[in-house]
């Protein structure tokens, strides 16, 4: 428990202290956000706001995670062993963050709000997804089963490894794009992701403390689930520290660098806590945002250019309908809190049904 708290505090402090320096650094080099011309007119004032703040998020989470493993013994400082599961979570965040950074830099270079093509972005997500699936199956002892809430007493059998890998690709692509869709108003994505990381920190620690109900990760390191909780706690602290500067009016924007990284980390956490299906509830806001985009595309392409929403993702629809940006943020945060809380409640209900109360 001390390691979890330490990871959160360290990542939060790094985010708070490092972000202002990064803001000044990016501003001096013209690394600023480009605003969609068809978006809400109120967003034009954000043009030039420093972007790629996701680099701060990932760095803060990594330092928080590493710092939580520091131990002092006999007058010397050493690192406690890292579990493969925790390192893979942060590895996914870094890999997708790099893809997002390439996308952000392409937008800045072209002076347009369009970066990598959809195919190029998905290709990168697919590579990360396959690598995660391989690492999870070969290094952590994770089974190739899709589960609801971690007990492995599900209605789905073990899958062939290639089918499981394809599912992981879908999981990583879906979660990273979902957070990316939500990253359209100040603080919405970082605040909502923080709520999800809080829930996964509890779930990871709960599974670690109840080995009689949840099979433990990694034959190499018995603390695999604890390491997952530490990684999630570090991401939570990083989001809170970044949100201090990202809240409306934002002084820095996470960009695709941060959105893809946070979304991928959520997918990896769901994978290692074996709550892949429950993730749809915990991250319910991101699912809603994604569905609004999908429905808009279907309507536009299938029904002669008709639109369901004034603009997708959904938060832009309400802005164009007259809601103030701050109103949209707070109300969507409430939705994120409700779905995250519901996901945690469903997890605990399944724990009780699996005999955990005994």
mmCIF file of C-alpha atoms in Angstrom:
data_model
loop_
_atom_site.group_PDB
_atom_site.id
_atom_site.type_symbol
_atom_site.label_atom_id
_atom_site.label_comp_id
_atom_site.label_asym_id
_atom_site.label_seq_id
_atom_site.Cartn_x
_atom_site.Cartn_y
_atom_site.Cartn_z
ATOM 1 C CA UNK A 1 0.000 0.000 0.000
ATOM 2 C CA UNK A 2 2.877 2.369 0.773
ATOM 3 C CA UNK A 3 4.298 1.811 -2.714
ATOM 4 C CA UNK A 4 0.952 2.724 -4.271
ATOM 5 C CA UNK A 5 0.696 5.948 -2.277
ATOM 6 C CA UNK A 6 4.328 6.799 -3.030
ATOM 7 C CA UNK A 7 3.831 6.284 -6.766
ATOM 8 C CA UNK A 8 0.788 8.560 -6.739
ATOM 9 C CA UNK A 9 2.468 11.349 -4.766
ATOM 10 C CA UNK A 10 5.718 11.262 -6.724
ATOM 11 C CA UNK A 11 3.980 11.325 -10.105
ATOM 12 C CA UNK A 12 1.674 14.130 -8.943
ATOM 13 C CA UNK A 13 4.569 16.271 -7.712
ATOM 14 C CA UNK A 14 6.594 15.686 -10.886
ATOM 15 C CA UNK A 15 3.572 16.673 -12.978
ATOM 16 C CA UNK A 16 2.965 19.814 -10.943
ATOM 17 C CA UNK A 17 6.592 20.950 -11.014
ATOM 18 C CA UNK A 18 7.649 19.838 -14.491
ATOM 19 C CA UNK A 19 4.630 21.037 -16.485
ATOM 20 C CA UNK A 20 5.251 24.827 -16.164
ATOM 21 C CA UNK A 21 8.809 24.360 -17.436
ATOM 22 C CA UNK A 22 7.524 22.319 -20.391
ATOM 23 C CA UNK A 23 4.905 24.983 -21.129
ATOM 24 C CA UNK A 24 7.591 27.656 -21.407
ATOM 25 C CA UNK A 25 9.866 25.359 -23.420
ATOM 26 C CA UNK A 26 7.177 24.439 -25.967
ATOM 27 C CA UNK A 27 5.912 28.014 -26.245
ATOM 28 C CA UNK A 28 9.397 29.300 -27.008
ATOM 29 C CA UNK A 29 9.679 26.797 -29.862
ATOM 30 C CA UNK A 30 6.228 27.354 -31.328
ATOM 31 C CA UNK A 31 4.889 23.913 -30.431
ATOM 32 C CA UNK A 32 1.253 24.946 -30.233
ATOM 33 C CA UNK A 33 -2.191 23.464 -30.826
ATOM 34 C CA UNK A 34 -3.939 23.868 -34.187
ATOM 35 C CA UNK A 35 -7.720 24.246 -34.007
ATOM 36 C CA UNK A 36 -10.210 22.656 -36.406
ATOM 37 C CA UNK A 37 -11.827 25.304 -38.594
ATOM 38 C CA UNK A 38 -15.209 23.531 -38.418
ATOM 39 C CA UNK A 39 -15.124 23.309 -34.617
ATOM 40 C CA UNK A 40 -16.805 25.558 -32.038
ATOM 41 C CA UNK A 41 -15.839 29.199 -32.518
ATOM 42 C CA UNK A 42 -15.031 29.491 -28.807
ATOM 43 C CA UNK A 43 -12.031 27.184 -29.359
ATOM 44 C CA UNK A 44 -10.190 29.572 -31.672
ATOM 45 C CA UNK A 45 -8.684 31.374 -28.670
ATOM 46 C CA UNK A 46 -6.812 28.129 -27.888
ATOM 47 C CA UNK A 47 -4.807 28.380 -31.102
ATOM 48 C CA UNK A 48 -1.129 28.226 -30.216
ATOM 49 C CA UNK A 49 -1.622 26.786 -26.724
ATOM 50 C CA UNK A 50 1.388 24.508 -26.055
ATOM 51 C CA UNK A 51 0.568 20.927 -26.994
ATOM 52 C CA UNK A 52 2.210 17.496 -26.651
ATOM 53 C CA UNK A 53 1.783 17.770 -22.884
ATOM 54 C CA UNK A 54 1.362 14.016 -22.870
ATOM 55 C CA UNK A 55 5.137 13.804 -22.687
ATOM 56 C CA UNK A 56 4.918 15.277 -19.180
ATOM 57 C CA UNK A 57 2.206 12.791 -18.252
ATOM 58 C CA UNK A 58 4.202 9.759 -19.338
ATOM 59 C CA UNK A 59 7.430 11.022 -17.796
ATOM 60 C CA UNK A 60 5.734 11.792 -14.474
ATOM 61 C CA UNK A 61 4.058 8.367 -14.389
ATOM 62 C CA UNK A 62 7.348 6.632 -15.186
ATOM 63 C CA UNK A 63 9.252 8.492 -12.468
ATOM 64 C CA UNK A 64 6.460 7.819 -9.981
ATOM 65 C CA UNK A 65 6.451 4.122 -10.869
ATOM 66 C CA UNK A 66 10.230 3.838 -10.626
ATOM 67 C CA UNK A 67 10.407 5.863 -7.412
ATOM 68 C CA UNK A 68 7.897 3.562 -5.737
ATOM 69 C CA UNK A 69 10.386 0.708 -6.216
ATOM 70 C CA UNK A 70 13.272 2.503 -4.488
ATOM 71 C CA UNK A 71 14.456 0.880 -1.286
ATOM 72 C CA UNK A 72 17.128 1.951 1.213
ATOM 73 C CA UNK A 73 18.907 -0.849 3.037
ATOM 74 C CA UNK A 74 22.271 -0.971 4.828
ATOM 75 C CA UNK A 75 23.011 2.579 3.783
ATOM 76 C CA UNK A 76 22.601 1.854 0.070
ATOM 77 C CA UNK A 77 19.824 2.629 -2.392
ATOM 78 C CA UNK A 78 18.554 -0.069 -4.721
ATOM 79 C CA UNK A 79 15.487 -0.836 -6.818
ATOM 80 C CA UNK A 80 13.040 -3.540 -5.866
ATOM 81 C CA UNK A 81 12.394 -5.932 -8.749
ATOM 82 C CA UNK A 82 10.026 -4.639 -11.421
ATOM 83 C CA UNK A 83 7.297 -7.016 -12.548
ATOM 84 C CA UNK A 84 6.819 -7.524 -16.303
ATOM 85 C CA UNK A 85 3.153 -6.553 -16.040
ATOM 86 C CA UNK A 86 3.809 -3.091 -14.629
ATOM 87 C CA UNK A 87 6.592 -2.407 -17.121
ATOM 88 C CA UNK A 88 4.347 -3.468 -19.998
ATOM 89 C CA UNK A 89 1.642 -1.022 -18.899
ATOM 90 C CA UNK A 90 4.097 1.869 -19.018
ATOM 91 C CA UNK A 91 5.722 0.451 -22.154
ATOM 92 C CA UNK A 92 2.388 0.639 -23.945
ATOM 93 C CA UNK A 93 1.953 4.225 -22.742
ATOM 94 C CA UNK A 94 5.380 5.195 -24.074
ATOM 95 C CA UNK A 95 4.925 3.391 -27.409
ATOM 96 C CA UNK A 96 1.547 4.971 -28.115
ATOM 97 C CA UNK A 97 2.797 8.295 -26.779
ATOM 98 C CA UNK A 98 5.543 8.232 -29.410
ATOM 99 C CA UNK A 99 2.978 7.517 -32.133
ATOM 100 C CA UNK A 100 0.883 10.394 -30.804
ATOM 101 C CA UNK A 101 3.935 12.670 -30.736
ATOM 102 C CA UNK A 102 4.648 11.894 -34.393
ATOM 103 C CA UNK A 103 1.020 12.762 -35.145
ATOM 104 C CA UNK A 104 1.212 16.029 -33.196
ATOM 105 C CA UNK A 105 4.489 17.041 -34.842
ATOM 106 C CA UNK A 106 3.026 16.296 -38.278
ATOM 107 C CA UNK A 107 0.145 18.667 -37.541
ATOM 108 C CA UNK A 108 2.537 21.401 -36.440
ATOM 109 C CA UNK A 109 4.804 20.931 -39.453
ATOM 110 C CA UNK A 110 1.881 21.044 -41.877
ATOM 111 C CA UNK A 111 0.178 23.872 -39.931
ATOM 112 C CA UNK A 112 -3.060 21.871 -40.145
ATOM 113 C CA UNK A 113 -5.167 20.059 -37.551
ATOM 114 C CA UNK A 114 -4.654 16.774 -39.430
ATOM 115 C CA UNK A 115 -1.632 14.611 -38.711
ATOM 116 C CA UNK A 116 -1.061 10.924 -39.423
ATOM 117 C CA UNK A 117 -3.539 9.122 -41.650
ATOM 118 C CA UNK A 118 -6.002 6.767 -39.999
ATOM 119 C CA UNK A 119 -4.267 3.778 -41.559
ATOM 120 C CA UNK A 120 -0.838 4.834 -40.328
ATOM 121 C CA UNK A 121 -2.144 5.457 -36.821
ATOM 122 C CA UNK A 122 -3.948 2.104 -36.695
ATOM 123 C CA UNK A 123 -0.854 0.328 -38.006
ATOM 124 C CA UNK A 124 1.103 1.723 -35.069
ATOM 125 C CA UNK A 125 -1.633 0.740 -32.624
ATOM 126 C CA UNK A 126 -1.703 -2.773 -34.105
ATOM 127 C CA UNK A 127 2.057 -3.214 -33.652
ATOM 128 C CA UNK A 128 1.761 -2.098 -30.014
ATOM 129 C CA UNK A 129 -1.231 -4.396 -29.470
ATOM 130 C CA UNK A 130 0.526 -7.477 -30.868
ATOM 131 C CA UNK A 131 3.649 -6.701 -28.825
ATOM 132 C CA UNK A 132 1.546 -6.344 -25.669
ATOM 133 C CA UNK A 133 -0.254 -9.621 -26.331
ATOM 134 C CA UNK A 134 3.064 -11.434 -26.819
ATOM 135 C CA UNK A 135 4.581 -9.940 -23.685
ATOM 136 C CA UNK A 136 1.477 -10.647 -21.615
ATOM 137 C CA UNK A 137 1.270 -14.294 -22.647
ATOM 138 C CA UNK A 138 4.996 -15.053 -22.548
ATOM 139 C CA UNK A 139 6.274 -12.953 -19.641
ATOM 140 C CA UNK A 140 3.428 -12.548 -17.135
ATOM 141 C CA UNK A 141 1.615 -15.869 -17.067
ATOM 142 C CA UNK A 142 -1.621 -14.257 -18.261
ATOM 143 C CA UNK A 143 -4.085 -16.700 -19.787
ATOM 144 C CA UNK A 144 -5.620 -16.105 -23.207
ATOM 145 C CA UNK A 145 -9.096 -15.673 -21.743
ATOM 146 C CA UNK A 146 -11.371 -12.673 -22.083
ATOM 147 C CA UNK A 147 -12.918 -12.024 -18.679
ATOM 148 C CA UNK A 148 -15.486 -9.771 -17.055
ATOM 149 C CA UNK A 149 -14.029 -9.060 -13.649
ATOM 150 C CA UNK A 150 -10.825 -10.965 -13.072
ATOM 151 C CA UNK A 151 -12.047 -14.219 -11.552
ATOM 152 C CA UNK A 152 -11.467 -16.234 -14.742
ATOM 153 C CA UNK A 153 -14.808 -17.865 -14.045
ATOM 154 C CA UNK A 154 -16.269 -16.481 -17.220
ATOM 155 C CA UNK A 155 -18.477 -17.715 -19.979
ATOM 156 C CA UNK A 156 -15.682 -17.411 -22.538
ATOM 157 C CA UNK A 157 -13.125 -20.236 -22.948
ATOM 158 C CA UNK A 158 -9.403 -19.908 -23.511
ATOM 159 C CA UNK A 159 -8.789 -18.463 -26.970
ATOM 160 C CA UNK A 160 -6.121 -19.438 -29.504
ATOM 161 C CA UNK A 161 -3.173 -17.106 -29.051
ATOM 162 C CA UNK A 162 -3.618 -15.410 -32.432
ATOM 163 C CA UNK A 163 -7.304 -14.719 -31.727
ATOM 164 C CA UNK A 164 -6.412 -13.352 -28.304
ATOM 165 C CA UNK A 165 -3.722 -11.163 -29.882
ATOM 166 C CA UNK A 166 -6.257 -9.754 -32.347
ATOM 167 C CA UNK A 167 -8.555 -8.980 -29.430
ATOM 168 C CA UNK A 168 -5.726 -7.136 -27.661
ATOM 169 C CA UNK A 169 -5.130 -5.082 -30.817
ATOM 170 C CA UNK A 170 -8.827 -4.180 -30.864
ATOM 171 C CA UNK A 171 -8.695 -3.364 -27.143
ATOM 172 C CA UNK A 172 -5.673 -1.056 -27.461
ATOM 173 C CA UNK A 173 -6.943 0.659 -30.593
ATOM 174 C CA UNK A 174 -10.389 1.149 -29.067
ATOM 175 C CA UNK A 175 -9.224 2.562 -25.750
ATOM 176 C CA UNK A 176 -6.557 4.849 -27.219
ATOM 177 C CA UNK A 177 -8.970 6.238 -29.806
ATOM 178 C CA UNK A 178 -11.711 6.593 -27.184
ATOM 179 C CA UNK A 179 -9.582 8.815 -24.955
ATOM 180 C CA UNK A 180 -8.415 10.700 -28.042
ATOM 181 C CA UNK A 181 -12.032 11.472 -28.979
ATOM 182 C CA UNK A 182 -12.664 12.839 -25.481
ATOM 183 C CA UNK A 183 -9.636 15.115 -25.668
ATOM 184 C CA UNK A 184 -11.477 18.053 -27.190
ATOM 185 C CA UNK A 185 -12.192 20.357 -24.262
ATOM 186 C CA UNK A 186 -9.890 21.448 -21.460
ATOM 187 C CA UNK A 187 -9.301 18.778 -18.838
ATOM 188 C CA UNK A 188 -12.012 16.374 -19.985
ATOM 189 C CA UNK A 189 -9.733 13.522 -21.047
ATOM 190 C CA UNK A 190 -7.186 13.899 -18.233
ATOM 191 C CA UNK A 191 -9.844 14.237 -15.531
ATOM 192 C CA UNK A 192 -11.934 11.332 -16.817
ATOM 193 C CA UNK A 193 -8.860 9.120 -17.249
ATOM 194 C CA UNK A 194 -7.807 9.907 -13.665
ATOM 195 C CA UNK A 195 -11.119 8.479 -12.425
ATOM 196 C CA UNK A 196 -10.516 5.271 -14.387
ATOM 197 C CA UNK A 197 -6.949 4.954 -13.091
ATOM 198 C CA UNK A 198 -8.249 5.387 -9.535
ATOM 199 C CA UNK A 199 -10.613 2.457 -10.071
ATOM 200 C CA UNK A 200 -7.907 0.261 -11.628
ATOM 201 C CA UNK A 201 -5.558 1.042 -8.747
ATOM 202 C CA UNK A 202 -8.171 -0.325 -6.341
ATOM 203 C CA UNK A 203 -8.912 -3.338 -8.548
ATOM 204 C CA UNK A 204 -5.237 -4.230 -8.995
ATOM 205 C CA UNK A 205 -4.530 -4.002 -5.274
ATOM 206 C CA UNK A 206 -7.727 -5.898 -4.424
ATOM 207 C CA UNK A 207 -6.791 -8.756 -6.737
ATOM 208 C CA UNK A 208 -3.272 -8.818 -5.277
ATOM 209 C CA UNK A 209 -4.643 -9.068 -1.727
ATOM 210 C CA UNK A 210 -7.103 -11.849 -2.589
ATOM 211 C CA UNK A 211 -5.046 -14.604 -4.268
ATOM 212 C CA UNK A 212 -7.627 -17.207 -3.295
ATOM 213 C CA UNK A 213 -10.105 -15.573 -5.698
ATOM 214 C CA UNK A 214 -7.816 -14.086 -8.344
ATOM 215 C CA UNK A 215 -4.998 -16.029 -9.943
ATOM 216 C CA UNK A 216 -1.791 -14.055 -9.497
ATOM 217 C CA UNK A 217 0.207 -12.740 -12.433
ATOM 218 C CA UNK A 218 3.680 -13.784 -13.466
ATOM 219 C CA UNK A 219 5.508 -16.939 -12.459
ATOM 220 C CA UNK A 220 8.637 -14.757 -12.369
ATOM 221 C CA UNK A 221 7.385 -12.105 -9.963
ATOM 222 C CA UNK A 222 4.564 -12.948 -7.552
ATOM 223 C CA UNK A 223 3.920 -9.215 -7.109
ATOM 224 C CA UNK A 224 2.684 -8.796 -10.673
ATOM 225 C CA UNK A 225 -0.749 -7.499 -9.697
ATOM 226 C CA UNK A 226 0.760 -5.191 -7.090
ATOM 227 C CA UNK A 227 3.005 -3.767 -9.798
ATOM 228 C CA UNK A 228 -0.054 -3.214 -11.983
ATOM 229 C CA UNK A 229 -1.660 -1.256 -9.131
ATOM 230 C CA UNK A 230 1.536 0.792 -8.706
ATOM 231 C CA UNK A 231 1.627 1.604 -12.420
ATOM 232 C CA UNK A 232 -2.023 2.638 -12.316
ATOM 233 C CA UNK A 233 -1.411 4.781 -9.227
ATOM 234 C CA UNK A 234 1.502 6.505 -10.970
ATOM 235 C CA UNK A 235 -0.710 7.272 -13.969
ATOM 236 C CA UNK A 236 -3.385 8.584 -11.591
ATOM 237 C CA UNK A 237 -0.940 10.950 -9.918
ATOM 238 C CA UNK A 238 0.433 12.090 -13.275
ATOM 239 C CA UNK A 239 -3.082 12.898 -14.519
ATOM 240 C CA UNK A 240 -3.891 14.938 -11.412
ATOM 241 C CA UNK A 241 -0.617 16.866 -11.599
ATOM 242 C CA UNK A 242 -1.144 17.572 -15.288
ATOM 243 C CA UNK A 243 -4.805 18.470 -14.796
ATOM 244 C CA UNK A 244 -3.747 21.331 -12.521
ATOM 245 C CA UNK A 245 -2.368 23.047 -15.655
ATOM 246 C CA UNK A 246 -4.746 21.458 -18.172
ATOM 247 C CA UNK A 247 -8.007 22.516 -16.492
ATOM 248 C CA UNK A 248 -9.994 25.285 -18.204
ATOM 249 C CA UNK A 249 -8.578 27.576 -19.356
ATOM 250 C CA UNK A 250 -5.798 25.157 -20.242
ATOM 251 C CA UNK A 251 -2.220 26.372 -20.276
ATOM 252 C CA UNK A 252 -1.126 23.174 -21.998
ATOM 253 C CA UNK A 253 -2.885 20.499 -24.043
ATOM 254 C CA UNK A 254 -1.966 16.810 -23.903
ATOM 255 C CA UNK A 255 -2.409 16.273 -27.638
ATOM 256 C CA UNK A 256 -2.473 12.873 -29.271
ATOM 257 C CA UNK A 257 0.761 12.231 -27.380
ATOM 258 C CA UNK A 258 -1.110 12.029 -24.102
ATOM 259 C CA UNK A 259 -4.504 10.824 -25.301
ATOM 260 C CA UNK A 260 -3.170 7.739 -27.088
ATOM 261 C CA UNK A 261 -0.819 6.971 -24.194
ATOM 262 C CA UNK A 262 -3.514 7.195 -21.515
ATOM 263 C CA UNK A 263 -5.993 5.183 -23.556
ATOM 264 C CA UNK A 264 -3.461 2.461 -24.270
ATOM 265 C CA UNK A 265 -2.520 2.291 -20.592
ATOM 266 C CA UNK A 266 -6.180 1.818 -19.671
ATOM 267 C CA UNK A 267 -6.440 -1.061 -22.117
ATOM 268 C CA UNK A 268 -3.289 -2.667 -20.701
ATOM 269 C CA UNK A 269 -4.575 -2.305 -17.130
ATOM 270 C CA UNK A 270 -7.851 -3.964 -18.085
ATOM 271 C CA UNK A 271 -5.867 -6.764 -19.725
ATOM 272 C CA UNK A 272 -3.700 -7.511 -16.682
ATOM 273 C CA UNK A 273 -6.534 -7.202 -14.148
ATOM 274 C CA UNK A 274 -8.622 -9.428 -16.457
ATOM 275 C CA UNK A 275 -11.429 -6.875 -16.580
ATOM 276 C CA UNK A 276 -11.386 -6.450 -20.356
ATOM 277 C CA UNK A 277 -15.173 -6.513 -20.670
ATOM 278 C CA UNK A 278 -15.764 -4.454 -17.525
ATOM 279 C CA UNK A 279 -13.574 -1.721 -19.044
ATOM 280 C CA UNK A 280 -16.553 -0.765 -21.198
ATOM 281 C CA UNK A 281 -18.351 0.265 -18.007
ATOM 282 C CA UNK A 282 -15.402 1.783 -16.130
ATOM 283 C CA UNK A 283 -14.485 3.898 -19.144
ATOM 284 C CA UNK A 284 -18.106 4.453 -20.107
ATOM 285 C CA UNK A 285 -17.572 8.094 -21.079
ATOM 286 C CA UNK A 286 -14.956 7.108 -23.649
ATOM 287 C CA UNK A 287 -17.338 4.489 -25.043
ATOM 288 C CA UNK A 288 -20.060 7.129 -25.402
ATOM 289 C CA UNK A 289 -17.694 9.512 -27.165
ATOM 290 C CA UNK A 290 -16.547 6.745 -29.533
ATOM 291 C CA UNK A 291 -20.101 5.662 -30.323
ATOM 292 C CA UNK A 292 -21.069 9.232 -31.184
ATOM 293 C CA UNK A 293 -18.267 9.340 -33.775
ATOM 294 C CA UNK A 294 -19.177 5.925 -35.208
ATOM 295 C CA UNK A 295 -22.879 6.793 -35.473
ATOM 296 C CA UNK A 296 -22.070 10.131 -37.091
ATOM 297 C CA UNK A 297 -19.915 8.436 -39.734
ATOM 298 C CA UNK A 298 -22.557 5.785 -40.442
ATOM 299 C CA UNK A 299 -25.263 8.416 -40.806
ATOM 300 C CA UNK A 300 -23.146 10.690 -42.999
ATOM 301 C CA UNK A 301 -21.902 7.986 -45.347
ATOM 302 C CA UNK A 302 -25.003 5.823 -45.413
ATOM 303 C CA UNK A 303 -27.747 8.425 -45.559
ATOM 304 C CA UNK A 304 -26.589 11.050 -48.073
ATOM 305 C CA UNK A 305 -24.650 13.292 -45.751
ATOM 306 C CA UNK A 306 -27.174 13.411 -42.932
ATOM 307 C CA UNK A 307 -25.928 14.030 -39.424
ATOM 308 C CA UNK A 308 -27.174 12.764 -36.077
ATOM 309 C CA UNK A 309 -25.185 15.315 -34.082
ATOM 310 C CA UNK A 310 -24.276 18.898 -34.828
ATOM 311 C CA UNK A 311 -20.681 17.704 -34.528
ATOM 312 C CA UNK A 312 -18.896 14.637 -33.225
ATOM 313 C CA UNK A 313 -17.470 13.697 -30.751
ATOM 314 C CA UNK A 314 -20.476 14.276 -28.538
ATOM 315 C CA UNK A 315 -19.044 17.045 -26.343
ATOM 316 C CA UNK A 316 -18.751 19.299 -29.417
ATOM 317 C CA UNK A 317 -22.430 18.694 -30.191
ATOM 318 C CA UNK A 318 -23.455 20.235 -26.883
ATOM 319 C CA UNK A 319 -21.039 23.127 -27.326
ATOM 320 C CA UNK A 320 -22.630 23.944 -30.678
ATOM 321 C CA UNK A 321 -26.045 23.691 -29.018
ATOM 322 C CA UNK A 322 -25.100 26.509 -26.665
ATOM 323 C CA UNK A 323 -23.581 24.815 -23.612
ATOM 324 C CA UNK A 324 -20.586 26.655 -22.186
ATOM 325 C CA UNK A 325 -17.349 24.678 -22.372
ATOM 326 C CA UNK A 326 -17.032 24.546 -18.587
ATOM 327 C CA UNK A 327 -20.598 23.183 -18.328
ATOM 328 C CA UNK A 328 -19.762 20.445 -20.824
ATOM 329 C CA UNK A 329 -16.619 19.528 -18.903
ATOM 330 C CA UNK A 330 -18.292 19.279 -15.501
ATOM 331 C CA UNK A 331 -21.300 17.320 -16.774
ATOM 332 C CA UNK A 332 -19.138 14.906 -18.714
ATOM 333 C CA UNK A 333 -16.906 14.496 -15.666
ATOM 334 C CA UNK A 334 -20.044 13.521 -13.728
ATOM 335 C CA UNK A 335 -20.816 10.879 -16.347
ATOM 336 C CA UNK A 336 -17.221 9.609 -16.121
ATOM 337 C CA UNK A 337 -17.443 9.431 -12.324
ATOM 338 C CA UNK A 338 -20.762 7.567 -12.449
ATOM 339 C CA UNK A 339 -19.556 4.962 -14.944
ATOM 340 C CA UNK A 340 -16.231 4.471 -13.141
ATOM 341 C CA UNK A 341 -18.044 4.061 -9.820
ATOM 342 C CA UNK A 342 -20.532 1.658 -11.383
ATOM 343 C CA UNK A 343 -17.675 -0.402 -12.787
ATOM 344 C CA UNK A 344 -16.035 -0.642 -9.367
ATOM 345 C CA UNK A 345 -19.358 -1.636 -7.783
ATOM 346 C CA UNK A 346 -19.901 -4.375 -10.379
ATOM 347 C CA UNK A 347 -16.359 -5.635 -9.766
ATOM 348 C CA UNK A 348 -17.013 -5.916 -6.043
ATOM 349 C CA UNK A 349 -20.382 -7.596 -6.604
ATOM 350 C CA UNK A 350 -18.657 -10.235 -8.732
ATOM 351 C CA UNK A 351 -16.047 -10.650 -5.983
ATOM 352 C CA UNK A 352 -18.820 -11.394 -3.488
ATOM 353 C CA UNK A 353 -20.512 -13.788 -5.917
ATOM 354 C CA UNK A 354 -17.217 -15.653 -6.362
ATOM 355 C CA UNK A 355 -17.040 -16.452 -2.654
ATOM 356 C CA UNK A 356 -14.763 -13.589 -1.701
ATOM 357 C CA UNK A 357 -16.900 -12.617 1.285
ATOM 358 C CA UNK A 358 -16.181 -15.910 2.938
#
